[in-house]
Amino acid sequence: MKLLKIMLCIFVLIWLPSALGICVFPACGVSSAPRRGMTEDGVSGSEKAAGCPDAADFLLCMLAGNLLMWAVFEAVAVPCAFGGAALHTVLLIWSAVIAAILLGCSLKRRIFPVFRFGHRERMAGTACPASDHPAGSRRHDAEILFYAAAALAAVLILLQCAVYIGGMHLDQDDSRYIAEAVDAWENDRIYAVLPQSGSVRTGAWSGDFIKDLVSPWPLWIAAASKLTMMHPATFAHTVCAAYLLLLFYACVYLIGRELFRDSREKPMIFLAVSAFIMMFFAGSLRTSAEFTLLRIWQGKSVFAGVGTAALLLEFLMLYRYAEKPGYGSGEKKVFLLVLLTGAASCLMSGMGVILSLIMIAAFSLWYLIAYRRIRGFLILMLDCLPGIVMGMMTILLHGVTG
Amino acid sequence: MKETMTLIWTTVRESYAGNLIFPLYLASLVYLAVTDRKNSKKIVGPSVILMLILFNPVLYDRVFIKTLSYAYWRSLWLIPAVPVVACAVIRLFGHLPARWMKAVAAADLAVLIVFGGTFVYTGSGREVTKAENLYKLPQDAVDVSRELLRLSDEPHVVMDRELFCYTRQYSSRIIQMYGRDAWGYMDDIRDDCKAVYDELQKQAPDYGFVAGSMRDQGFTYLVQSKEGEDQAAVEQAGFRLVSEIDGFSIWELTPLAE
């Protein structure tokens, strides 16, 4: 039984998002690594770029796949919850949509959704920092730095994961979120009872239930628990927490690769330094580090960690693309990623609805001012649609219920 | 305007209390703007725009306070403080010519971050203890929940305040008279339920009142800590002790004699 649960976890948390990432975003819109004489959309076009490691591509696939899963779940769960559907209905529809996407993209692109390390297909999103270290002692120093930084980052991140796996942080907000997830998981129903007491919820959607309707992250926990055959409390507090933390640091590493495209060791140092700072970025119980390192299974914390990091990464990628004229397929895929992140942010939290809009607006404004990409800016405004729709829905529901 | 700016500044100060990240972030922005044109265009520019939006007093009054209300401080999560500081640190190391200078700078920065910051796993509200079970719930809450479910398929319980945040995370079949709503969170608690909660917090609760209210609302079990419990008073009110687990008593309300 334990082995089955482990295999299901691997399927739901690793294979499925990476398969979706590969299928929907093959090489993140750029289908081939730069070859001699070939211009490469979104990549430097340099032959040096051909040697970029696959790990970053895999990480971007995982991120893209998770964002897609969450965005689809938001699109399915909100109307189902509003219509009083059962959890299994949400799960069936979501699974059908995900399966259709996988099958359709696999057939269209003739890709078997298994990540092939060493394959020349590359993700242009964070592709290919040139590994052109100077020969001799400087290259040796760079190698040492890379491995030292990797070791430090691994120790810090694994320590933080170990805290999630072996430690216990009690948060009273879970008396709502996890209780809602457990009720959905146990009784196959959605928001039918008050989470604190279990008494039947009567009347129209009101108060905090409006937030839970628009941002049904507890339902995602319940659904994923069904898929992995785990108790929602176990899944959320242990498996999901460690997984989301690793996903967060994957985003951080990819951000480092965007900022330091000319180096192999600097992104790793960036990751190590970030992991170190995060551990001492506490004090008020309000910092993003406290939410990310102590209770990342909660929707608002997922936004504070993964959501904001993903948006930052995507805009760094867009700024890189904007340095070249025209709009390549790689850039278009990143616009799609921003849309998915906006939708996924709505799933995570009511805060995610508003805050993702603010972040997209701010970074898009810079995109317009600094790079003068009007068409791209308009596309980014369209990417705000999920947040706008969910925001308006929240206002309408509050208005109707008074 | 001045009042709004004071409110905004207070929020920033309170949210970043206990660490030096915000001043380091501002210093890093300036450093990158001056020394790293490439990254400053990508990260400094948008960071400044973001701060102009978040700290804008007009937007604060007209938008943020209405949409974010008590949680305006969460908008500070958007500020990319950690990536900016990390980027500046790497640029600084790149500008230092000698290895020993880089080592000294690394040590100094580590000391600054450690002693100027607060460790995330210690302190009030951030406690992390060894997991007592796979659910990551207090073991006594799990044990009491299991015992209640052994006694009844759907036990209706007046739960002790130490447990009521956790029992329904174990199973939704446990129906409680109140939970965290007794403390004013989320749902509005009914007056009769609040009255029972208030009564049970007294030094010498009137168990007769509690029993009467439980009968009226269809609740059968009372779970409370054994510490300071007057068992005689509880029994006199019509309860029968059915179990004792992990320092908690589980009482069953006996039916009224016909």
XYZ file of C-alpha atoms in Angstrom:
660
model
C 0.000 0.000 0.000
C 2.782 2.402 0.906
C 4.553 1.575 -2.341
C 1.358 2.273 -4.278
C 0.977 5.663 -2.569
C 4.593 6.519 -3.369
C 4.087 5.594 -7.000
C 0.888 7.631 -7.174
C 2.712 10.608 -5.646
C 5.432 10.295 -8.269
C 2.796 10.113 -10.971
C 0.752 13.108 -9.775
C 3.568 15.346 -8.610
C 6.403 14.525 -10.996
C 5.362 12.673 -14.144
C 2.082 14.491 -14.785
C 3.348 18.085 -14.504
C 6.561 17.337 -16.381
C 4.616 15.517 -19.120
C 2.239 18.457 -19.410
C 5.165 20.853 -19.453
C 6.900 18.933 -22.221
C 3.774 18.454 -24.296
C 2.326 21.920 -24.017
C 5.572 23.793 -23.926
C 7.992 21.646 -25.901
C 11.353 23.289 -25.396
C 9.250 26.177 -24.086
C 8.246 27.124 -27.587
C 11.630 26.709 -29.095
C 11.881 23.344 -30.646
C 15.533 22.988 -31.228
C 18.812 23.908 -29.760
C 20.895 26.311 -31.717
C 22.775 24.635 -34.493
C 25.451 26.016 -36.747
C 24.014 28.582 -39.129
C 20.581 28.499 -37.585
C 19.001 31.437 -35.825
C 17.233 30.583 -32.670
C 14.177 32.323 -31.430
C 14.728 33.522 -27.904
C 18.154 32.015 -27.537
C 21.390 33.745 -28.119
C 21.917 31.797 -31.302
C 25.364 30.974 -30.176
C 26.766 27.511 -30.610
C 27.950 27.756 -27.057
C 24.344 27.580 -26.028
C 24.015 24.019 -27.252
C 25.708 22.680 -24.182
C 23.217 23.946 -21.661
C 22.206 21.452 -19.023
C 18.857 19.740 -19.214
C 18.124 20.223 -15.526
C 16.873 23.768 -16.050
C 14.653 22.619 -18.912
C 13.180 19.931 -16.692
C 12.564 22.429 -13.891
C 10.785 24.794 -16.254
C 8.683 21.892 -17.565
C 7.700 20.995 -14.009
C 6.761 24.578 -13.209
C 4.801 25.012 -16.443
C 3.022 21.703 -15.930
C 2.015 22.546 -12.366
C 0.739 25.977 -13.400
C -1.311 24.362 -16.154
C -2.768 21.768 -13.757
C -3.693 24.454 -11.261
C -5.150 26.772 -13.894
C -7.329 23.981 -15.301
C -8.406 23.037 -11.777
C -9.445 26.627 -11.092
C -11.458 26.729 -14.314
C -13.211 23.468 -13.435
C -13.603 23.708 -9.663
C -15.137 27.177 -9.414
C -18.221 26.517 -11.576
C -18.596 23.025 -10.083
C -18.437 24.392 -6.546
C -20.907 27.112 -7.437
C -23.246 24.518 -8.907
C -23.021 22.265 -5.860
C -21.264 19.438 -7.652
C -19.472 16.641 -5.848
C -15.701 16.424 -5.571
C -15.552 13.381 -7.821
C -17.265 15.432 -10.565
C -14.536 18.059 -10.311
C -11.890 15.363 -10.409
C -13.436 13.614 -13.408
C -13.792 16.776 -15.467
C -10.299 17.972 -14.516
C -8.765 14.590 -15.348
C -10.575 14.523 -18.688
C -9.316 17.979 -19.602
C -5.740 17.153 -18.556
C -5.836 13.850 -20.439
C -7.210 15.609 -23.531
C -4.446 18.207 -23.376
C -1.774 15.528 -22.980
C -3.137 13.362 -25.746
C -3.822 16.233 -28.115
C -0.417 17.824 -27.696
C 1.378 14.475 -27.850
C -0.343 13.561 -31.104
C 0.099 16.999 -32.624
C 3.757 17.332 -31.747
C 4.535 13.621 -31.903
C 6.235 13.838 -28.573
C 6.140 11.036 -26.077
C 5.899 12.814 -22.754
C 9.021 11.459 -21.202
C 11.818 13.825 -20.509
C 14.852 12.722 -22.458
C 17.993 13.980 -20.873
C 20.603 14.872 -23.382
C 18.080 15.443 -26.142
C 18.839 18.433 -28.242
C 15.394 19.933 -27.762
C 15.831 22.780 -25.367
C 13.652 25.140 -23.459
C 14.314 28.607 -24.703
C 12.775 30.122 -21.630
C 15.862 29.823 -19.547
C 18.041 28.164 -22.035
C 21.639 27.995 -22.300
C 23.951 30.177 -20.439
C 27.181 29.962 -22.277
C 29.554 27.751 -20.431
C 32.546 29.443 -21.833
C 34.770 29.775 -18.863
C 38.234 30.897 -19.572
C 40.664 28.077 -19.725
C 43.020 27.252 -16.929
C 42.826 28.275 -13.294
C 39.805 30.579 -13.649
C 37.778 27.722 -15.095
C 38.965 25.536 -12.236
C 37.895 28.220 -9.733
C 34.520 28.501 -11.404
C 34.019 24.721 -11.200
C 34.914 24.733 -7.513
C 32.552 27.627 -6.889
C 29.771 25.852 -8.747
C 30.096 22.662 -6.734
C 30.575 24.489 -3.439
C 27.485 26.600 -4.068
C 25.538 23.528 -5.148
C 26.544 21.710 -1.982
C 25.562 24.670 0.219
C 22.253 25.111 -1.610
C 21.534 21.389 -1.316
C 22.240 21.368 2.417
C 20.049 24.423 3.086
C 17.165 23.308 0.888
C 17.229 19.724 2.106
C 17.277 21.009 5.682
C 14.173 23.072 4.966
C 12.514 20.057 3.345
C 13.477 17.904 6.312
C 11.700 20.366 8.596
C 8.536 19.903 6.543
C 8.852 16.136 6.425
C 9.946 15.429 9.991
C 8.718 18.521 11.796
C 5.317 19.827 12.756
C 4.206 23.459 12.687
C 0.692 23.920 13.973
C -1.258 26.701 12.360
C -4.808 27.426 13.366
C -5.744 28.591 9.873
C -5.719 24.884 9.014
C -8.855 24.486 11.115
C -10.497 25.963 8.038
C -8.384 24.925 5.045
C -7.534 21.351 5.988
C -10.950 20.812 7.559
C -12.559 21.829 4.247
C -10.214 19.521 2.359
C -10.930 16.626 4.732
C -14.684 17.159 4.423
C -14.511 17.179 0.619
C -12.225 14.134 0.591
C -14.222 12.141 3.134
C -17.757 13.020 2.029
C -17.306 13.844 -1.657
C -18.934 17.234 -1.271
C -17.817 20.822 -1.649
C -18.229 23.466 1.057
C -21.429 21.868 2.285
C -20.662 22.422 5.971
C -19.063 25.055 8.153
C -15.460 23.897 8.592
C -15.173 24.790 12.272
C -18.179 22.889 13.481
C -19.411 20.616 10.701
C -22.943 21.999 10.826
C -24.651 22.306 7.486
C -24.018 25.545 5.611
C -27.292 27.212 4.746
C -28.139 30.152 2.598
C -26.235 31.824 -0.166
C -22.473 32.102 -0.499
C -21.281 34.663 2.005
C -18.335 35.827 4.060
C -15.190 33.740 3.852
C -16.946 31.108 1.752
C -16.880 33.531 -1.151
C -13.090 33.551 -0.891
C -13.068 29.745 -0.754
C -15.410 29.531 -3.748
C -13.264 31.811 -5.897
C -9.986 30.323 -4.643
C -10.660 26.638 -3.917
C -7.124 25.604 -2.984
C -8.477 23.259 -0.235
C -10.331 21.409 -2.998
C -7.051 20.959 -4.846
C -5.607 19.420 -1.672
C -8.647 17.137 -1.419
C -8.448 16.152 -5.095
C -4.702 15.484 -4.996
C -5.227 13.452 -1.810
C -7.800 11.340 -3.659
C -5.385 10.813 -6.531
C -2.531 9.818 -4.220
C -4.737 7.848 -1.790
C -3.453 9.865 1.145
C -5.203 11.610 4.002
C -5.409 15.350 3.168
C -3.671 16.334 6.407
C -0.769 13.997 5.615
C -0.623 15.065 1.975
C -0.764 18.791 2.736
C 1.533 18.914 5.737
C 4.178 16.491 4.492
C 4.257 15.568 0.815
C 2.779 18.713 -0.708
C 4.756 20.996 1.578
C 8.145 19.523 0.658
C 7.173 19.374 -3.026
C 6.036 23.004 -3.173
C 9.189 24.127 -1.389
C 11.311 22.359 -4.005
C 9.195 23.922 -6.748
C 9.790 27.337 -5.176
C 13.543 26.819 -5.186
C 13.365 25.564 -8.759
C 11.860 28.962 -9.635
C 14.619 30.696 -7.673
C 17.300 28.775 -9.582
C 15.665 29.607 -12.910
C 15.510 33.280 -11.882
C 19.241 33.064 -11.201
C 19.802 31.637 -14.671
C 17.902 34.546 -16.199
C 19.899 37.104 -14.233
C 23.282 35.468 -14.857
C 23.048 33.997 -18.320
C 26.776 34.291 -18.883
C 27.728 31.957 -16.088
C 27.191 28.445 -14.832
C 28.203 28.969 -11.215
C 26.468 32.286 -10.526
C 22.900 30.895 -10.713
C 23.926 28.222 -8.232
C 25.454 30.828 -5.922
C 22.260 32.840 -6.349
C 20.254 29.810 -5.229
C 22.486 29.197 -2.208
C 22.443 32.853 -1.139
C 18.660 33.033 -1.555
C 18.138 29.863 0.488
C 20.390 31.274 3.208
C 18.632 34.648 3.317
C 15.221 32.945 3.444
C 16.151 31.179 6.665
C 16.784 34.479 8.444
C 14.035 36.502 6.828
C 11.618 36.243 9.734
C 10.459 38.425 12.580
C 6.947 39.708 12.163
C 5.120 36.481 11.208
C 4.222 38.385 8.040
C 7.200 37.844 5.780
C 6.987 35.696 2.677
C 9.792 33.541 4.083
C 7.750 32.671 7.158
C 4.794 31.668 5.027
C 6.970 29.758 2.539
C 9.146 27.894 5.027
C 6.555 27.212 7.718
C 3.187 26.663 6.040
C 3.563 26.477 2.306
C 0.678 23.990 1.973
C -1.782 26.871 2.502
C -2.932 28.588 -0.673
C -1.809 32.063 0.317
C 1.644 30.720 1.119
C 1.860 28.971 -2.256
C 1.245 32.357 -3.820
C 3.789 34.060 -1.537
C 6.411 31.520 -2.598
C 5.791 29.830 -5.916
C 3.324 32.359 -7.358
C 5.474 35.476 -6.967
C 8.662 33.640 -7.988
C 6.985 32.233 -11.100
C 5.709 35.674 -12.150
C 9.140 37.234 -11.594
C 10.770 34.473 -13.646
C 8.280 34.863 -16.495
C 8.789 38.606 -16.703
C 12.559 38.242 -16.652
C 12.164 35.881 -19.588
C 9.927 38.398 -21.367
C 12.424 41.194 -20.792
C 15.119 39.003 -22.336
C 12.980 38.270 -25.383
C 12.130 41.962 -25.643
C 15.765 42.780 -26.316
C 15.335 41.251 -29.755
C 12.897 42.557 -32.373
C 9.728 40.681 -33.195
C 7.738 38.128 -31.228
C 8.995 34.576 -31.469
C 7.192 31.412 -30.509
C 9.189 31.220 -27.296
C 7.944 34.597 -26.204
C 4.364 33.644 -27.042
C 4.676 30.624 -24.797
C 5.801 32.853 -21.951
C 2.719 35.047 -22.455
C 0.704 31.854 -22.074
C 2.657 31.006 -18.917
C 1.774 34.406 -17.443
C -1.894 33.722 -18.178
C -1.662 30.318 -16.492
C 0.132 31.803 -13.489
C -2.598 34.399 -13.157
C -5.251 31.676 -13.208
C -3.243 29.472 -10.836
C -2.862 32.442 -8.461
C -6.651 32.722 -8.370
C -6.808 29.074 -7.274
C -4.318 29.670 -4.488
C -5.928 32.499 -2.612
C -8.165 35.542 -2.657
C -4.929 37.445 -2.120
C -3.585 35.762 -5.220
C -6.417 37.211 -7.296
C -5.565 40.787 -6.383
C -1.838 40.541 -5.855
C -1.180 38.719 -9.122
C -2.994 41.536 -10.939
C -0.836 44.125 -9.180
C 2.381 42.280 -9.981
C 1.462 41.661 -13.622
C 0.405 45.297 -13.984
C 3.632 46.648 -12.482
C 5.967 44.409 -14.448
C 3.951 44.909 -17.653
C 4.178 48.660 -17.222
C 7.966 48.373 -17.118
C 7.819 46.104 -20.176
C 6.008 48.907 -22.006
C 8.169 51.755 -20.706
C 11.608 50.161 -21.019
C 11.109 47.977 -24.085
C 8.269 49.795 -25.874
C 6.486 46.577 -26.774
C 2.930 47.739 -27.212
C 1.551 44.531 -28.663
C 3.194 42.499 -25.918
C 1.823 44.865 -23.302
C -1.696 44.407 -24.666
C -1.261 40.648 -24.547
C -0.148 40.949 -20.941
C -3.259 42.956 -20.169
C -5.258 40.059 -21.611
C -3.300 37.788 -19.291
C -4.908 39.659 -16.431
C -8.305 38.265 -17.448
C -8.436 35.376 -14.945
C -7.743 37.766 -12.071
C -10.218 40.321 -13.376
C -12.956 37.706 -13.852
C -12.412 36.216 -10.389
C -12.166 39.663 -8.829
C -15.449 40.709 -10.407
C -17.048 37.462 -9.328
C -15.956 38.150 -5.746
C -17.379 41.665 -5.863
C -20.636 40.420 -7.403
C -21.086 37.698 -4.818
C -20.398 40.121 -1.988
C -22.844 42.561 -3.542
C -25.575 39.975 -3.990
C -25.234 38.594 -0.489
C -24.775 42.009 1.090
C -1.941 62.124 2.513
C 0.527 62.396 5.387
C -1.614 60.128 7.496
C -1.806 57.554 4.717
C 1.951 57.618 4.187
C 2.383 57.101 7.922
C 0.061 54.091 7.777
C 1.957 52.654 4.827
C 5.313 53.205 6.490
C 4.044 51.625 9.714
C 2.936 48.552 7.775
C 6.319 48.264 6.070
C 8.185 48.721 9.337
C 6.044 46.185 11.185
C 6.162 43.624 8.392
C 9.939 43.771 8.064
C 10.564 43.941 11.804
C 13.252 41.627 13.094
C 15.413 41.565 9.993
C 17.447 43.848 7.759
C 16.044 42.660 4.460
C 14.208 45.847 3.510
C 17.165 48.217 4.021
C 19.423 45.648 2.318
C 16.930 45.483 -0.551
C 16.913 49.261 -0.992
C 20.708 49.379 -0.808
C 20.905 46.549 -3.341
C 18.618 48.375 -5.745
C 20.871 51.428 -5.623
C 24.016 49.318 -5.980
C 22.658 47.415 -8.971
C 21.377 50.609 -10.600
C 24.859 52.094 -10.399
C 27.026 49.077 -11.156
C 24.984 46.578 -13.207
C 23.164 48.099 -16.148
C 22.073 44.787 -17.586
C 20.313 43.481 -14.513
C 19.199 46.874 -13.310
C 17.065 47.220 -16.418
C 15.470 43.815 -15.738
C 15.031 43.942 -12.003
C 15.587 47.435 -10.599
C 13.181 49.164 -12.955
C 10.190 46.885 -12.312
C 10.938 46.852 -8.567
C 10.734 50.637 -8.490
C 7.466 50.610 -10.438
C 6.087 48.007 -8.035
C 6.992 50.111 -5.013
C 5.503 53.224 -6.619
C 2.246 51.292 -6.980
C 2.234 49.591 -3.583
C 3.292 52.674 -1.603
C 1.090 55.067 -3.525
C -1.154 56.869 -1.003
C -3.927 57.481 -3.515
C -4.047 53.811 -4.524
C -3.820 52.822 -0.859
C -6.898 54.871 0.062
C -8.967 54.102 -3.011
C -7.992 50.531 -3.873
C -5.835 48.639 -1.414
C -7.681 49.400 1.783
C -10.952 48.355 0.114
C -9.686 45.197 -1.578
C -6.940 44.050 0.778
C -8.227 45.728 3.969
C -6.526 44.201 7.032
C -4.111 42.239 4.834
C -2.445 45.118 2.954
C 0.827 43.867 4.425
C 0.569 40.788 2.190
C 1.134 43.007 -0.834
C 4.720 43.329 0.414
C 5.194 39.693 -0.666
C 5.346 41.006 -4.215
C 8.531 42.917 -3.483
C 11.403 40.746 -4.816
C 13.625 41.506 -1.828
C 15.457 38.180 -1.657
C 16.320 37.910 -5.401
C 17.463 41.539 -5.509
C 19.696 41.187 -2.445
C 21.108 37.893 -3.750
C 21.784 39.479 -7.147
C 23.571 42.417 -5.525
C 25.656 40.085 -3.377
C 26.853 38.206 -6.445
C 27.639 41.394 -8.325
C 29.581 42.683 -5.310
C 31.645 39.492 -5.173
C 32.309 39.809 -8.894
C 33.716 43.296 -8.407
C 36.109 42.285 -5.654
C 39.484 41.496 -7.200
C 41.089 39.205 -4.647
C 39.932 35.886 -3.275
C 40.556 36.912 0.318
C 38.381 39.995 -0.196
C 35.551 37.830 -1.461
C 35.932 35.524 1.538
C 35.856 38.447 3.982
C 32.845 39.954 2.215
C 31.027 36.604 2.316
C 31.699 36.221 6.023
C 30.613 39.796 6.755
C 27.397 39.399 4.812
C 26.643 36.087 6.479
C 27.122 37.692 9.914
C 24.929 40.641 8.884
C 22.133 38.377 7.685
C 22.311 35.996 10.648
C 22.644 38.535 13.444
C 20.549 41.189 11.770
C 17.798 38.736 10.946
C 15.540 36.338 12.773
C 15.813 32.586 12.333
C 12.601 31.398 10.775
C 12.223 28.229 12.857
C 12.391 29.787 16.325
C 10.314 32.279 18.215
C 6.714 32.697 19.164
C 4.329 31.761 16.375
C 7.049 29.979 14.421
C 7.488 26.901 16.597
C 8.401 23.706 14.840
C 8.378 20.523 16.900
C 9.032 16.920 16.047
C 6.110 15.420 14.152
C 3.994 13.234 16.389
C 2.250 11.439 13.549
C 1.875 11.482 9.765
C -1.030 13.938 9.903
C 1.204 16.540 11.612
C -1.526 17.066 14.188
C -1.142 16.924 17.980
C -1.205 13.262 18.971
C -3.781 13.879 21.689
C -6.142 15.382 19.089
C -5.701 12.282 16.897
C -6.202 9.905 19.838
C -9.314 11.711 21.097
C -10.730 11.802 17.551
C -10.156 8.070 17.088
C -11.784 7.318 20.418
C -14.809 9.467 19.586
C -15.195 7.708 16.232
C -14.982 4.389 18.029
C -17.845 5.479 20.282
C -20.013 6.825 17.472
C -20.028 7.028 13.677
C -20.784 10.741 13.794
C -20.135 12.013 17.305
C -21.637 15.383 18.204
C -19.113 16.894 20.570
C -18.470 19.919 22.706
C -14.712 19.940 22.259
C -12.011 21.287 24.512
C -10.433 24.501 23.246
C -6.999 22.858 23.045
C -8.278 20.349 20.518
C -11.061 21.950 18.504
C -8.755 23.404 15.858
C -7.348 19.959 15.067
C -10.015 17.275 15.416
C -11.870 18.142 12.226
C -8.570 18.093 10.374
C -8.481 14.397 11.260
C -12.072 13.563 10.396
C -15.074 15.576 9.252
C -17.383 13.012 10.849
C -16.741 14.752 14.172
C -19.381 17.443 14.544
C -18.469 20.172 17.007
C -20.643 22.762 18.674
C -17.930 25.300 17.980
C -14.367 25.567 16.867
C -12.216 28.537 16.100
C -15.389 30.513 15.430
C -15.656 30.747 19.226
C -12.641 33.054 18.939
C -14.293 35.174 16.273
C -12.729 33.569 13.202
C -14.582 32.963 9.946
C -18.160 32.009 10.745
C -20.370 33.898 13.157
C -20.941 31.667 16.138
C -24.503 31.329 17.409
C -25.252 32.960 20.752
C -26.283 29.708 22.438
C -23.035 28.025 21.310
C -20.953 30.979 22.460
C -22.712 30.850 25.825
C -21.626 27.210 26.275
C -18.050 28.073 25.311
C -17.962 30.995 27.735
C -19.408 28.849 30.516
C -16.786 26.162 30.071
C -13.959 28.693 30.331
C -15.009 29.611 33.875
C -13.195 28.288 36.937
C -16.326 26.488 38.076
C -18.580 25.949 35.059
C -22.276 25.332 35.488
C -22.423 21.855 33.952
C -26.182 21.815 34.344
C -26.417 24.727 31.928
C -23.956 23.038 29.564
C -25.918 19.771 29.687
C -29.209 21.552 29.018
C -27.768 23.414 26.045
C -26.215 20.228 24.677
C -29.562 18.402 24.913
C -31.343 21.284 23.131
C -28.813 21.262 20.275
C -28.442 17.482 19.991
C -24.878 17.125 21.281
C -23.863 13.989 23.136
C -20.206 14.154 24.103
C -18.169 16.593 26.144
C -14.392 16.507 25.869
C -12.367 18.503 28.330
C -8.961 18.549 29.937
C -8.688 16.610 33.184
C -6.623 19.403 34.685
C -8.747 21.176 37.285
C -11.822 19.138 36.339
C -14.491 18.631 38.980
C -15.669 15.136 38.061
C -18.372 15.098 40.709
C -19.939 18.279 39.326
C -19.855 16.903 35.790
C -21.490 13.626 36.863
C -24.135 15.467 38.832
C -25.128 17.379 35.691
C -25.989 14.082 33.961
C -22.734 13.066 32.294
C -21.120 9.621 32.325
C -17.363 9.223 31.951
C -16.796 6.923 28.952
C -13.105 7.361 28.293
C -9.916 9.039 29.405
C -7.195 9.668 26.846
C -4.002 11.686 26.882
C -5.116 13.898 29.757
C -8.625 14.441 28.388
C -11.943 13.114 29.658
C -14.683 12.099 27.266
C -18.122 12.433 28.874
C -21.355 11.160 27.430
C -24.595 12.944 28.229
C -27.011 10.405 29.621
C -30.598 10.546 28.415
C -33.061 12.215 30.762
C -35.089 9.771 32.827
C -38.651 9.478 31.436
